[in-house]
CSV table of C-alpha atoms and ligand atoms in Angstrom, one decimal:
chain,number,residue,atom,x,y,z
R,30,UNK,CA,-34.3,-39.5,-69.6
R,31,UNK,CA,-33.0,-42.9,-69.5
R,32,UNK,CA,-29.7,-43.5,-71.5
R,33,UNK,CA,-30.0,-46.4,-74.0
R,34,UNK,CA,-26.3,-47.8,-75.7
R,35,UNK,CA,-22.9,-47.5,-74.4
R,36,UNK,CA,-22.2,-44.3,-72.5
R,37,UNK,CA,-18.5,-44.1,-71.2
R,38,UNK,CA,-19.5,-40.9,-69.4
R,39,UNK,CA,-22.1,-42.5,-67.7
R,40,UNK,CA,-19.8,-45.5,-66.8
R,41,UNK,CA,-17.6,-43.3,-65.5
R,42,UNK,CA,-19.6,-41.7,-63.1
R,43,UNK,CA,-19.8,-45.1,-61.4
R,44,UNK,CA,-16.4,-45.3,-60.5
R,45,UNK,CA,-15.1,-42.6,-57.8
R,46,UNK,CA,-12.0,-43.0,-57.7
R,47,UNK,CA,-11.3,-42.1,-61.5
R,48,UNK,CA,-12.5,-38.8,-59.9
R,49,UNK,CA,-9.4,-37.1,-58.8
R,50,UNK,CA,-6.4,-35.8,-59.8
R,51,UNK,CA,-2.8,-37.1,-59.2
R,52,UNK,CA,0.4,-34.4,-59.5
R,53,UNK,CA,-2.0,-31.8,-60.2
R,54,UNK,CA,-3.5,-33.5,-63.8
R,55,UNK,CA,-6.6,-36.0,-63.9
R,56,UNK,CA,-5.6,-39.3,-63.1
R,57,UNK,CA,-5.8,-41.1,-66.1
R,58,UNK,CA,-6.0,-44.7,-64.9
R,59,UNK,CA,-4.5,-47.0,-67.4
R,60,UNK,CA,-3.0,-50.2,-65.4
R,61,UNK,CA,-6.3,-52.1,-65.5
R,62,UNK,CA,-4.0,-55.6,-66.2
R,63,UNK,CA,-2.9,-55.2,-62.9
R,64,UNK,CA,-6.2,-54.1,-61.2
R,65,UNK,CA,-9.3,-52.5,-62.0
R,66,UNK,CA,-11.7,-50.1,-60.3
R,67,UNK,CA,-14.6,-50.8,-58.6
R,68,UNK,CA,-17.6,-49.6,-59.2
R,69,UNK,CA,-19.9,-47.6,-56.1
R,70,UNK,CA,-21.9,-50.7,-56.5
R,71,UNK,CA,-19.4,-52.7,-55.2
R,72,UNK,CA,-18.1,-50.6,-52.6
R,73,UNK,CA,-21.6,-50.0,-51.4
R,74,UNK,CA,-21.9,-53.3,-51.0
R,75,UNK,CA,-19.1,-54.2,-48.8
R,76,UNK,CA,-20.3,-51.4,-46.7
R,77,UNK,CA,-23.7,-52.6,-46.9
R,78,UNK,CA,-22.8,-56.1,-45.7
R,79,UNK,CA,-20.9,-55.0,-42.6
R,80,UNK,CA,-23.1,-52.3,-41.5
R,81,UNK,CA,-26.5,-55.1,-41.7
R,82,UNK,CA,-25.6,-58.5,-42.4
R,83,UNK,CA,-22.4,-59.0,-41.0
R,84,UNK,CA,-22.2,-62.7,-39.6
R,85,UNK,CA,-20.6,-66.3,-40.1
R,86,UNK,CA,-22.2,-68.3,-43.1
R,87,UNK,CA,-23.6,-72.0,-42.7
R,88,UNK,CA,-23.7,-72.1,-39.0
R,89,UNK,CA,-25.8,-69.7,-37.2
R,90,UNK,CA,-29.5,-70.5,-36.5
R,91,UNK,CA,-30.0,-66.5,-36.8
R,92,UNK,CA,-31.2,-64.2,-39.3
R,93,UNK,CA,-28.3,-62.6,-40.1
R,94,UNK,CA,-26.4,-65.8,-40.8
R,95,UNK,CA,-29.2,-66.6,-42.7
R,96,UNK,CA,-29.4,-63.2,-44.7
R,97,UNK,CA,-25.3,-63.8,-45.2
R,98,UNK,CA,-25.2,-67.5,-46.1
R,99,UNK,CA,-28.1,-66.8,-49.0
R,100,UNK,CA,-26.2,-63.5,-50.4
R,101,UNK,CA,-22.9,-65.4,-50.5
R,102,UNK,CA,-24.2,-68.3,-52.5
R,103,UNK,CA,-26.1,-65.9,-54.6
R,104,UNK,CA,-22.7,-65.2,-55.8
R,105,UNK,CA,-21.4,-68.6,-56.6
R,106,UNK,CA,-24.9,-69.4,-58.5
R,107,UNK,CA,-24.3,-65.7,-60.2
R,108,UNK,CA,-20.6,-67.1,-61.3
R,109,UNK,CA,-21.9,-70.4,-62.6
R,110,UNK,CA,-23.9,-68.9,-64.7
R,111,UNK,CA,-21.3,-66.2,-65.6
R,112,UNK,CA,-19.1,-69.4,-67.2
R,113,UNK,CA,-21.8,-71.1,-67.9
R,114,UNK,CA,-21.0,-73.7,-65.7
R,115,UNK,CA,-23.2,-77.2,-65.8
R,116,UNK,CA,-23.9,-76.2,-61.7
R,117,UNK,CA,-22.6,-73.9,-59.3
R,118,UNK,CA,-20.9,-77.0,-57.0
R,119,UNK,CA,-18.3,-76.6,-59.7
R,120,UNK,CA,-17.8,-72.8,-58.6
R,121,UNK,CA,-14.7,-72.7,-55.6
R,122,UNK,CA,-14.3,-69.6,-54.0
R,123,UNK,CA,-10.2,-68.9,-53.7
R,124,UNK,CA,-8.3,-66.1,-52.4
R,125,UNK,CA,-7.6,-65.4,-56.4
R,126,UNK,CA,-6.1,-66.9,-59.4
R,127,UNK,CA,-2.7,-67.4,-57.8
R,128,UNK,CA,-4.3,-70.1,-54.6
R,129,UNK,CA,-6.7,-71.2,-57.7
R,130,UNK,CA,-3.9,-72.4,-59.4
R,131,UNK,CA,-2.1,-73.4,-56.4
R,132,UNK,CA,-4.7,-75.5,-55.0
R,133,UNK,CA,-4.8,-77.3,-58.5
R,134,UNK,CA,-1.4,-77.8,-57.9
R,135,UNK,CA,-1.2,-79.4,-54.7
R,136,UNK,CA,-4.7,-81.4,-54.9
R,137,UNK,CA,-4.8,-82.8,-58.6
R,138,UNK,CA,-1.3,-82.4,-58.4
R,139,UNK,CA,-0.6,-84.6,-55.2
R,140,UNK,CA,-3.3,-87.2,-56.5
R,141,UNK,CA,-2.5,-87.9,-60.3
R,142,UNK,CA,1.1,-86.5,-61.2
R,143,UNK,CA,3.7,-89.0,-60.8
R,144,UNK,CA,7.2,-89.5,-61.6
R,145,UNK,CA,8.2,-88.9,-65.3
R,146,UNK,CA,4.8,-87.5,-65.9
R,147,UNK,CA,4.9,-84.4,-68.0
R,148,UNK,CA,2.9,-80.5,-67.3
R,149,UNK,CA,3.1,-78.3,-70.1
R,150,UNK,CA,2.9,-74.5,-69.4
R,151,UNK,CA,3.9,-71.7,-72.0
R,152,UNK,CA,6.9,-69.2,-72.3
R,153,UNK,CA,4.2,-65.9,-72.0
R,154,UNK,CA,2.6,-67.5,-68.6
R,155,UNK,CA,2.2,-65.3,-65.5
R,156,UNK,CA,4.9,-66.5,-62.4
R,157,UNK,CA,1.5,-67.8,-60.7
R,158,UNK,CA,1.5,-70.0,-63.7
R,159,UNK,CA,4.8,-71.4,-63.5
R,160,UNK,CA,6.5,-71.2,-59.9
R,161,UNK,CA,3.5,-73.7,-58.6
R,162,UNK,CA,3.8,-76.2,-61.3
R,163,UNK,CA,7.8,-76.1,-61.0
R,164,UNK,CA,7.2,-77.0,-57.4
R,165,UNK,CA,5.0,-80.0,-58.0
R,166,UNK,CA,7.9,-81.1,-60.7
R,167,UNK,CA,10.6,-80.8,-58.1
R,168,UNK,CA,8.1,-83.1,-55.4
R,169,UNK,CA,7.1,-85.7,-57.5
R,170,UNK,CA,10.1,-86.4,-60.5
R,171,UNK,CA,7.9,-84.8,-63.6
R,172,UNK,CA,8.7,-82.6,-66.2
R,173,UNK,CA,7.8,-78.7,-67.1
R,174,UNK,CA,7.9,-78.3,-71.1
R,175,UNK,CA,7.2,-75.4,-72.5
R,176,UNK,CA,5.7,-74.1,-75.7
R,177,UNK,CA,7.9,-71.5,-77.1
R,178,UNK,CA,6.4,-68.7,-78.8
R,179,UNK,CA,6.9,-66.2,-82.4
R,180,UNK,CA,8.4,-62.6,-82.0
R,181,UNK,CA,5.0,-61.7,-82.5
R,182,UNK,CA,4.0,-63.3,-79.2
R,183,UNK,CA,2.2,-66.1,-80.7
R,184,UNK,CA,2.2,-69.4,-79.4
R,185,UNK,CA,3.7,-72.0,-81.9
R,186,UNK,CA,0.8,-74.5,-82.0
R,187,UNK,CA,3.1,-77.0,-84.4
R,188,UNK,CA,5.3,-77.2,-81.5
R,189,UNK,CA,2.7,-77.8,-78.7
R,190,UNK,CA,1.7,-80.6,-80.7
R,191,UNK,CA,5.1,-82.1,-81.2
R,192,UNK,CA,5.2,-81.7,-77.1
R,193,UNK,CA,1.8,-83.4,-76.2
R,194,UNK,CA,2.2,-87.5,-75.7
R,195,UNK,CA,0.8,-90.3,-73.1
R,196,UNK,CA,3.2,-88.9,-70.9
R,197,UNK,CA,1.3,-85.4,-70.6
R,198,UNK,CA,-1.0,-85.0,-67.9
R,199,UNK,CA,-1.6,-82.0,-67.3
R,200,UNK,CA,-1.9,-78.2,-69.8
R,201,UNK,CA,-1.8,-75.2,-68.1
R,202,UNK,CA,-1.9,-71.9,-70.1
R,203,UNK,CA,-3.4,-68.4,-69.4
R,204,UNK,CA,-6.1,-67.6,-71.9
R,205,UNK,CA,-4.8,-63.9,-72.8
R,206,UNK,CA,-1.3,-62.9,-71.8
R,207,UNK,CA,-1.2,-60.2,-69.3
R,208,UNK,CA,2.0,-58.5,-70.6
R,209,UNK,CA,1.4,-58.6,-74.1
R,210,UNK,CA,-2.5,-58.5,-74.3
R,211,UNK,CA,-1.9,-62.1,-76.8
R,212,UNK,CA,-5.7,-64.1,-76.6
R,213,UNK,CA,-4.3,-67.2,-76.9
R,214,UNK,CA,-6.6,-70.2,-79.3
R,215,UNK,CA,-7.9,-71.9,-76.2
R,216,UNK,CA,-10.2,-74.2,-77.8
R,217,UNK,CA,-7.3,-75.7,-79.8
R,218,UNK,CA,-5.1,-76.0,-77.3
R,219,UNK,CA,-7.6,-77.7,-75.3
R,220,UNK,CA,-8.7,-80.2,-77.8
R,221,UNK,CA,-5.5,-81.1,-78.2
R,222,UNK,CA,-4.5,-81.6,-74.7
R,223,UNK,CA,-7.4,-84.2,-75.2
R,224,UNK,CA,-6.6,-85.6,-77.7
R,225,UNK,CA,-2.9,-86.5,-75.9
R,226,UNK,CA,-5.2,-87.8,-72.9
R,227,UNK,CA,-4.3,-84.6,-70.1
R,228,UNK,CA,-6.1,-82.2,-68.5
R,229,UNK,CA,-6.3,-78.6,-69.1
R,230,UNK,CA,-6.3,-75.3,-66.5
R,231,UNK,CA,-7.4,-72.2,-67.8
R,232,UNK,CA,-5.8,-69.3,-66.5
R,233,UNK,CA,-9.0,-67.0,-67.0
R,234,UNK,CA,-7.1,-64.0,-65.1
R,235,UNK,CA,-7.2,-61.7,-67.9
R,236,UNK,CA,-10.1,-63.0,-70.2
R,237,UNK,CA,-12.8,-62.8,-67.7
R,238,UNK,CA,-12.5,-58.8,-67.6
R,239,UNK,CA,-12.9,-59.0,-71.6
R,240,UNK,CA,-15.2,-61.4,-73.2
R,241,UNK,CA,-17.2,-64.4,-72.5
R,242,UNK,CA,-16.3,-67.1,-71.2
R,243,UNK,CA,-17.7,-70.2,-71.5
R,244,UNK,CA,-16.7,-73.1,-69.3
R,245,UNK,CA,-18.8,-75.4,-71.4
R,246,UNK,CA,-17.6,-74.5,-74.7
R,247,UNK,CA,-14.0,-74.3,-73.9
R,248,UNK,CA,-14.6,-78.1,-72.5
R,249,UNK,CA,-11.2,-77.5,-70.3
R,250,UNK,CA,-11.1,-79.1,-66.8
R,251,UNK,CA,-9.8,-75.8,-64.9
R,252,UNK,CA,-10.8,-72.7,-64.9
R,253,UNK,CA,-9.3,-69.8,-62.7
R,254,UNK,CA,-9.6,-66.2,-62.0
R,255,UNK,CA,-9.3,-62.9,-59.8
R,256,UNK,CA,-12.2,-61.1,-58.7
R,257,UNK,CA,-10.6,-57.9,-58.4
R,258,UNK,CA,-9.4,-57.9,-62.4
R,259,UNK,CA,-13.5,-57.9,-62.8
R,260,UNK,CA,-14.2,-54.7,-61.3
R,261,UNK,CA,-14.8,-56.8,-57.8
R,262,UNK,CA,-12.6,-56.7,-54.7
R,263,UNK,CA,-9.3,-58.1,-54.1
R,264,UNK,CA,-8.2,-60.8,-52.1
R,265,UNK,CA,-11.3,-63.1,-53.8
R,266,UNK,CA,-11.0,-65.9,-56.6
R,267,UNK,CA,-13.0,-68.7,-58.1
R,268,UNK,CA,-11.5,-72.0,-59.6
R,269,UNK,CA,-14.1,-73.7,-62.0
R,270,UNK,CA,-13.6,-77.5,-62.1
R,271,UNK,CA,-15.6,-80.8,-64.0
R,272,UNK,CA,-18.0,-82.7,-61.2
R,273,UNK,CA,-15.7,-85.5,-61.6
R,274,UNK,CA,-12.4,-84.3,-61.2
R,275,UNK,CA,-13.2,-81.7,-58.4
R,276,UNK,CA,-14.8,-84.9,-56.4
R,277,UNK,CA,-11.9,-87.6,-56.6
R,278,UNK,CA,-9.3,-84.7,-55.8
R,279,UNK,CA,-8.3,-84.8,-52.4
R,280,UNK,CA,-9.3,-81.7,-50.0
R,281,UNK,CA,-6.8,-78.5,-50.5
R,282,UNK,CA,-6.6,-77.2,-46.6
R,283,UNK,CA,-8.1,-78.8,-43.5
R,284,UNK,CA,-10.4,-77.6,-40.9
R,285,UNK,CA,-14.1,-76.0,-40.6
R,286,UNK,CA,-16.1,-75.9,-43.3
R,287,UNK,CA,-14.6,-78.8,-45.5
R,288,UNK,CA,-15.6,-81.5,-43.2
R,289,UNK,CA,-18.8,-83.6,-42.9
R,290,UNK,CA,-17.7,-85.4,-39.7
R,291,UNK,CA,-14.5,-85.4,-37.7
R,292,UNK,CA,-13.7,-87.7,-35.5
R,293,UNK,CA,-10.4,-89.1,-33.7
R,294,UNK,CA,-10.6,-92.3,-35.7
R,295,UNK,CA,-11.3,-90.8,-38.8
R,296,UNK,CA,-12.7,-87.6,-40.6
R,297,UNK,CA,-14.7,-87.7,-43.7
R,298,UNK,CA,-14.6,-84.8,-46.2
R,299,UNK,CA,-17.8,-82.7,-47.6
R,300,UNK,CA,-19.4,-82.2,-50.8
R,301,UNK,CA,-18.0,-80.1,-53.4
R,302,UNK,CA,-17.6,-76.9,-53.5
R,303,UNK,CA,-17.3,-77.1,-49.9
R,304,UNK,CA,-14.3,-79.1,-49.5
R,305,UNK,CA,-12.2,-77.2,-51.0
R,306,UNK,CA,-13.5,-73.8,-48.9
R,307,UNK,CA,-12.4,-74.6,-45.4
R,308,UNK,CA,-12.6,-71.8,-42.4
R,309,UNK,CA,-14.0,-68.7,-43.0
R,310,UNK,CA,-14.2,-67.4,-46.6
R,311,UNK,CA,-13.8,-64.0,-47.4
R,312,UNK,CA,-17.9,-63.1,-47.3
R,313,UNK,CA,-17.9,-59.7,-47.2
R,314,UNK,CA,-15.8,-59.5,-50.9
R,315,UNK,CA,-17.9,-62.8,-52.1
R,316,UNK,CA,-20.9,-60.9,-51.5
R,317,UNK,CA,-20.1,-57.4,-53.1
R,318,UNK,CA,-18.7,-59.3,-56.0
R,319,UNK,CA,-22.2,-59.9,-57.2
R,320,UNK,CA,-22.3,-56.0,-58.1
R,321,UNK,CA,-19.7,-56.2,-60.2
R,322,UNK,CA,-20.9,-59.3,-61.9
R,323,UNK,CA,-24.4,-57.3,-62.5
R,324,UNK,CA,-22.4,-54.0,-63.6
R,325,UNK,CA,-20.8,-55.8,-66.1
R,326,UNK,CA,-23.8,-57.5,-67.2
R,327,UNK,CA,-26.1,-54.2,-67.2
R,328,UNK,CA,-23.1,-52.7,-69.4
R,329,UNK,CA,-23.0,-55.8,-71.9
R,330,UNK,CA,-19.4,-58.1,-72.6
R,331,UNK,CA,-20.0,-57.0,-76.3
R,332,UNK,CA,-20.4,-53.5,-76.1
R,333,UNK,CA,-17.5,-53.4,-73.5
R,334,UNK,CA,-15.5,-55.3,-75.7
R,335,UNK,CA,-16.1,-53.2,-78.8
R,336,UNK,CA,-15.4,-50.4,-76.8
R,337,UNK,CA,-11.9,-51.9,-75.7
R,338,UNK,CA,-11.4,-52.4,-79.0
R,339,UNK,CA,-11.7,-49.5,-80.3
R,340,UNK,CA,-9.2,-48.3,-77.5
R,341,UNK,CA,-6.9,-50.9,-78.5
R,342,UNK,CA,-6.8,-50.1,-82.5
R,343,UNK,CA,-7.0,-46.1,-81.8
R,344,UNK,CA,-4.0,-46.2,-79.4
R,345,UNK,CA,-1.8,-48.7,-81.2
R,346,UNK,CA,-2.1,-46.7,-84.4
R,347,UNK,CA,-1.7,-43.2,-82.2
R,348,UNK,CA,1.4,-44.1,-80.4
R,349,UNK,CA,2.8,-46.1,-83.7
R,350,UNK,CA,3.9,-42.5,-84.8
R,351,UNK,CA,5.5,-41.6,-82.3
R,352,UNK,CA,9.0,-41.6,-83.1
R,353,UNK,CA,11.6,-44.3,-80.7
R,354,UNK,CA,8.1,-46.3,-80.0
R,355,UNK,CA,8.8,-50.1,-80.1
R,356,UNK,CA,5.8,-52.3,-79.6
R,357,UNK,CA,6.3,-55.3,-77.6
R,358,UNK,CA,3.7,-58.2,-78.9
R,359,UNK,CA,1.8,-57.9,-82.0
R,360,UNK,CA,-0.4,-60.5,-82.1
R,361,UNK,CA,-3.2,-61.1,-84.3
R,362,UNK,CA,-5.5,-61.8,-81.8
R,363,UNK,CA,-5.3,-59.1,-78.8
R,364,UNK,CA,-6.7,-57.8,-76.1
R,365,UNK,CA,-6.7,-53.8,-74.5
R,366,UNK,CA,-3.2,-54.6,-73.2
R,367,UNK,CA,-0.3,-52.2,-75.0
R,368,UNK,CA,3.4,-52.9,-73.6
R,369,UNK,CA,5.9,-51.1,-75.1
R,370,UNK,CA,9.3,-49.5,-74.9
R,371,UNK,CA,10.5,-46.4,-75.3
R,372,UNK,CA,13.9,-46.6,-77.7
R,373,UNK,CA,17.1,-45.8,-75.5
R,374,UNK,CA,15.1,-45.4,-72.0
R,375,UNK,CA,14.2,-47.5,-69.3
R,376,UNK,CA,11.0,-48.5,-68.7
R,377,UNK,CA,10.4,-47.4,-65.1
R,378,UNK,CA,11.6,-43.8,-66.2
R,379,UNK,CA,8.8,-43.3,-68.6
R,380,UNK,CA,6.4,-44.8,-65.8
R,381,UNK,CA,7.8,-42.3,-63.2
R,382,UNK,CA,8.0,-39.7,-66.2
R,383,UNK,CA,4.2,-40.3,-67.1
R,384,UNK,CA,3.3,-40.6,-63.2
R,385,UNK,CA,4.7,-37.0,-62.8
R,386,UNK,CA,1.5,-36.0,-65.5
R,387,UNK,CA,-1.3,-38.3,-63.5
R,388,UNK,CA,-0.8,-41.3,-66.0
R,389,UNK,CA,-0.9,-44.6,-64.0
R,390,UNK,CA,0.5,-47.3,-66.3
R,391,UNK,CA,2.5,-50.5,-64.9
R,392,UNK,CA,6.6,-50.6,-66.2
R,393,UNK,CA,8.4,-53.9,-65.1
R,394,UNK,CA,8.7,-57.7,-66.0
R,395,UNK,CA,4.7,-57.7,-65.2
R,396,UNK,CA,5.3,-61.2,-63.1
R,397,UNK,CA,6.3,-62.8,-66.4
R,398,UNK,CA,10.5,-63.0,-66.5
R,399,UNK,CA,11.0,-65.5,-68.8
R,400,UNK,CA,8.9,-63.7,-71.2
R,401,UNK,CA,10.7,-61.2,-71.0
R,402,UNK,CA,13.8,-63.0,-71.4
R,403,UNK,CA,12.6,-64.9,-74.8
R,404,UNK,CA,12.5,-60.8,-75.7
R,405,UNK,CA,15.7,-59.8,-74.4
R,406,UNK,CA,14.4,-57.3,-72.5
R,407,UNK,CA,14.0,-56.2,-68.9
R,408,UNK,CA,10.4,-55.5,-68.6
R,409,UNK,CA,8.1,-53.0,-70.9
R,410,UNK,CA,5.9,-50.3,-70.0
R,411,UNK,CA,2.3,-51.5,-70.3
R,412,UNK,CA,-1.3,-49.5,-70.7
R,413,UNK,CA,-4.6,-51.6,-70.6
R,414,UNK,CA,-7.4,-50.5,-70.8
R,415,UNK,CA,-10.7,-51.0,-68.9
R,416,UNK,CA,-14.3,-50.1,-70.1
R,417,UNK,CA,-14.6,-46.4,-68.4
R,418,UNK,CA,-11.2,-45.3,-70.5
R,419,UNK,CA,-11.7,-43.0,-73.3
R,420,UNK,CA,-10.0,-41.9,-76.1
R,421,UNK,CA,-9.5,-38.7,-75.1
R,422,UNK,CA,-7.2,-40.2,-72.1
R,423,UNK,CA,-4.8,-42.0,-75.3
R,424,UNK,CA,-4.9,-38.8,-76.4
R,425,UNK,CA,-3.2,-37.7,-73.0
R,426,UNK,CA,-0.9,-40.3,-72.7
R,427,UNK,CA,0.2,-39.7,-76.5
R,428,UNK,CA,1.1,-36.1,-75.7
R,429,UNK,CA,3.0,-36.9,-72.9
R,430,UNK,CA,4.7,-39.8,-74.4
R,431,UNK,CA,5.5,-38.0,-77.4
R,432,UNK,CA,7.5,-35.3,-75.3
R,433,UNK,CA,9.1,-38.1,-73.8
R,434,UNK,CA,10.5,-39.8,-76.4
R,435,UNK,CA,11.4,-36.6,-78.5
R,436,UNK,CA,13.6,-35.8,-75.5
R,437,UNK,CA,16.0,-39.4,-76.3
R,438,UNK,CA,15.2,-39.9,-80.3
P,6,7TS,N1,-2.3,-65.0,-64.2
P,6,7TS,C1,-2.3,-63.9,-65.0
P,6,7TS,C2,-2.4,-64.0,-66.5
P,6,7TS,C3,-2.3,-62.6,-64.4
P,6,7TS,O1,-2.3,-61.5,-65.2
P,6,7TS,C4,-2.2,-62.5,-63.0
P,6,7TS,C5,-2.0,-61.2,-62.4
P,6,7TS,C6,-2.2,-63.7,-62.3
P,6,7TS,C7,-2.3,-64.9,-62.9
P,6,7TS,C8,-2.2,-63.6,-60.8
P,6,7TS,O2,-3.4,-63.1,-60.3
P,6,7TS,P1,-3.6,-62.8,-58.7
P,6,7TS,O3,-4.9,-62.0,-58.7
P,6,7TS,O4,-3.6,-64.0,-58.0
P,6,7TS,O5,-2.4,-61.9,-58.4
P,6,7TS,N2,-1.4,-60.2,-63.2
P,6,7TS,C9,-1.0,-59.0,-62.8
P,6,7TS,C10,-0.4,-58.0,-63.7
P,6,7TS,O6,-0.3,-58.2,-64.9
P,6,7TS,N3,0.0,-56.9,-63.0
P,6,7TS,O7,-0.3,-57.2,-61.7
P,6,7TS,C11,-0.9,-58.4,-61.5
């Protein structure tokens, strides 16, 4: 009989590799932030692709570079209408969030930031948020300002404001913090930006995975994620841009692909998306992407993000008694994303500690140091949690956690 609602045993069953067990226990996969798993869908798919339709895309007069060329921009109408894009000429494929931000960086960036222009970034942004944008400062004579944040791991909107003038061009923030699960009030922020006359980059990287997304709504004028935080493969991207910006910015990379004619004298560019994907994209992942685009669409953004939910309120109040638990990041408005310490350890040892059980959680700085710094603290350990977790696997890591800590406090 056909199951109706959300089934997180029948999710499960979708995804092998939650099948097996690591140092003897179930694996109990809970460093989703980082990555998630994929789906048989997905991995069908890639092996689908290169066992029947593997070929170049655009060029070949053949079937199979036809077959390929139509499944790859299946994808890129399936991720317009996955933001809600106004057309998919807006939707770049990129290697991931990181060269999405990157190639904002060095194509908006080379075109309209100028000397003593101003970027504003946050103190909870992702190194893929900052690093970029502190090299574009250093090339052209701007200015990174930041927006400082609460204990709580809020941003402090009053002070944003006080930042934002005519000298502000561009706002880049990341949509929900990946190291302390923070959903940050994007519409706001961008309004604002507005308001002040800049631009706005979205970094989507850990929003995408939770709730909808709406490029239209959120009127910014960047939008980038990874593919593989989505339950799709790795090494794949997509930067969302407005029509008008994405066609006055000048071309990321050169070569095949982004060009309409070269010649020695003189080599004019092609139409959007396509300038910006020169060589070879990564088909294959571009391709099986569309599975995970579809699972997550057959399983429902609001069921899956009820169900995170749930995760996210069960486990904070479950491993709130546990005695030497310190909670890092207590926003209002959160995600599935729990980083923590353990009072008197350090935070790889529980990771190795909880390892040793077949509990896969991320300890570290999580690729966001100054964060960490405006917490005086070296890194955290962190559990997210994807769709296909359970309860019953916080019930796991509580156990464990709880013998942990009862060892130092
Ligand atoms: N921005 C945010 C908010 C992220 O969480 C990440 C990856 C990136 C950018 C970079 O994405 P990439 O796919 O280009 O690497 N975050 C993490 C993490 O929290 N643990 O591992 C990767």
């Amino acid at each position: 009989m056909a199951k109706t609602g959300f089934d997180v045993d029948d999710i499960r069953e979708r995804f092998p590799v939650l099948h097996q067990e690591v140092n003897g226990r179930p694996l109990v996969y809970l460093d989703n932030a980082a990555t998630s798993q994929k789906p048989l869908s997905v991995i069908e798919a890639l092996n689908h692709y290169y066992t029947t339709d593997n070929s170049n895309i655009h060029r070949g007069a053949h079937a199979l570079a036809a077959r390929a060329t139509d499944y790859y921009e299946n994808t890129r109408k399936s991720v317009s209408s996955f933001l809600n894009a106004p057309s998919e000429e807006q939707i770049i494929f990129t290697k991931g969030t990181t060269e999405g931000i990157n190639l904002v960086a060095s194509t908006f960036g080379r075109k309209f930031i100028h000397e003593g222009d101003e970027i504003i970034i946050s103190a909870m942004e992702h190194h893929s948020n900052i690093v970029p944008w502190q090299m574009l400062c250093a090339e052209k004579g701007a200015t990174l300002k930041v927006i400082p944040i609460t204990d709580d791991g809020e941003l402090i909107m009053e002070e944003y404001e006080k930042l934002l003038s005519s000298k502000t061009k561009l706002v880049s923030v990341l949509h929900v913090s990946n190291a302390l699960g923070t959903v940050n009030p994007m519409e706001s922020i961008i309004s604002m930006a507005h308001r002040a006359g800049a631009k706005v980059l979205v970094d989507a990287a850990q929003s995408t995975s939770h709730f909808t997304v709406d490029v239209q709504a959120l009127d910014c004028d960047f939008l980038v994620f990874s593919a593989h935080k989505l339950y799709g493969p790795t090494g794949l991207g997509v930067l969302y841009g407005k029509r008008e910006l994405l066609e006055e910015m000048p071309p990321y990379q050169g070569g095949g692909e982004m060009i309409k004619e070269v010649d020695f004298s003189g080599t004019t560019y092609n139409e959007i998306p396509f300038k910006f994907e020169a060589g070879t994209p990564n088909i294959a992942d571009v391709i099986a992407f569309q599975k995970a685009l579809e699972f997550v669409s057959t399983v429902g953004k609001e069921q899956l993000l009820a169900h995170e939910n749930e995760l996210l309120t069960y486990a904070t109040e479950k491993l709130g008694t546990i005695k030497g638990f310190i909670p890092v990041g207590k926003a209002k408005h959160k995600v599935s994303v729990l980083s923590f310490l353990i009072n008197g350890m350090h935070p790889f040892d529980v990771g190795m500690m909880l390892d040793a059980v077949g509990i896969a959680v991320r300890t570290g700085h999580h690729c966001a140091q100054p964060l960490m710094k405006r917490f005086n603290i070296e890194g955290t350990v962190r559990a997210s949690f994807a769709v296909y977790n359970t309860k019953q696997e916080i019930d796991v890591l509580y156990v464990s956690l709880s013998r942990i800590a009862k060892r130092k406090n």
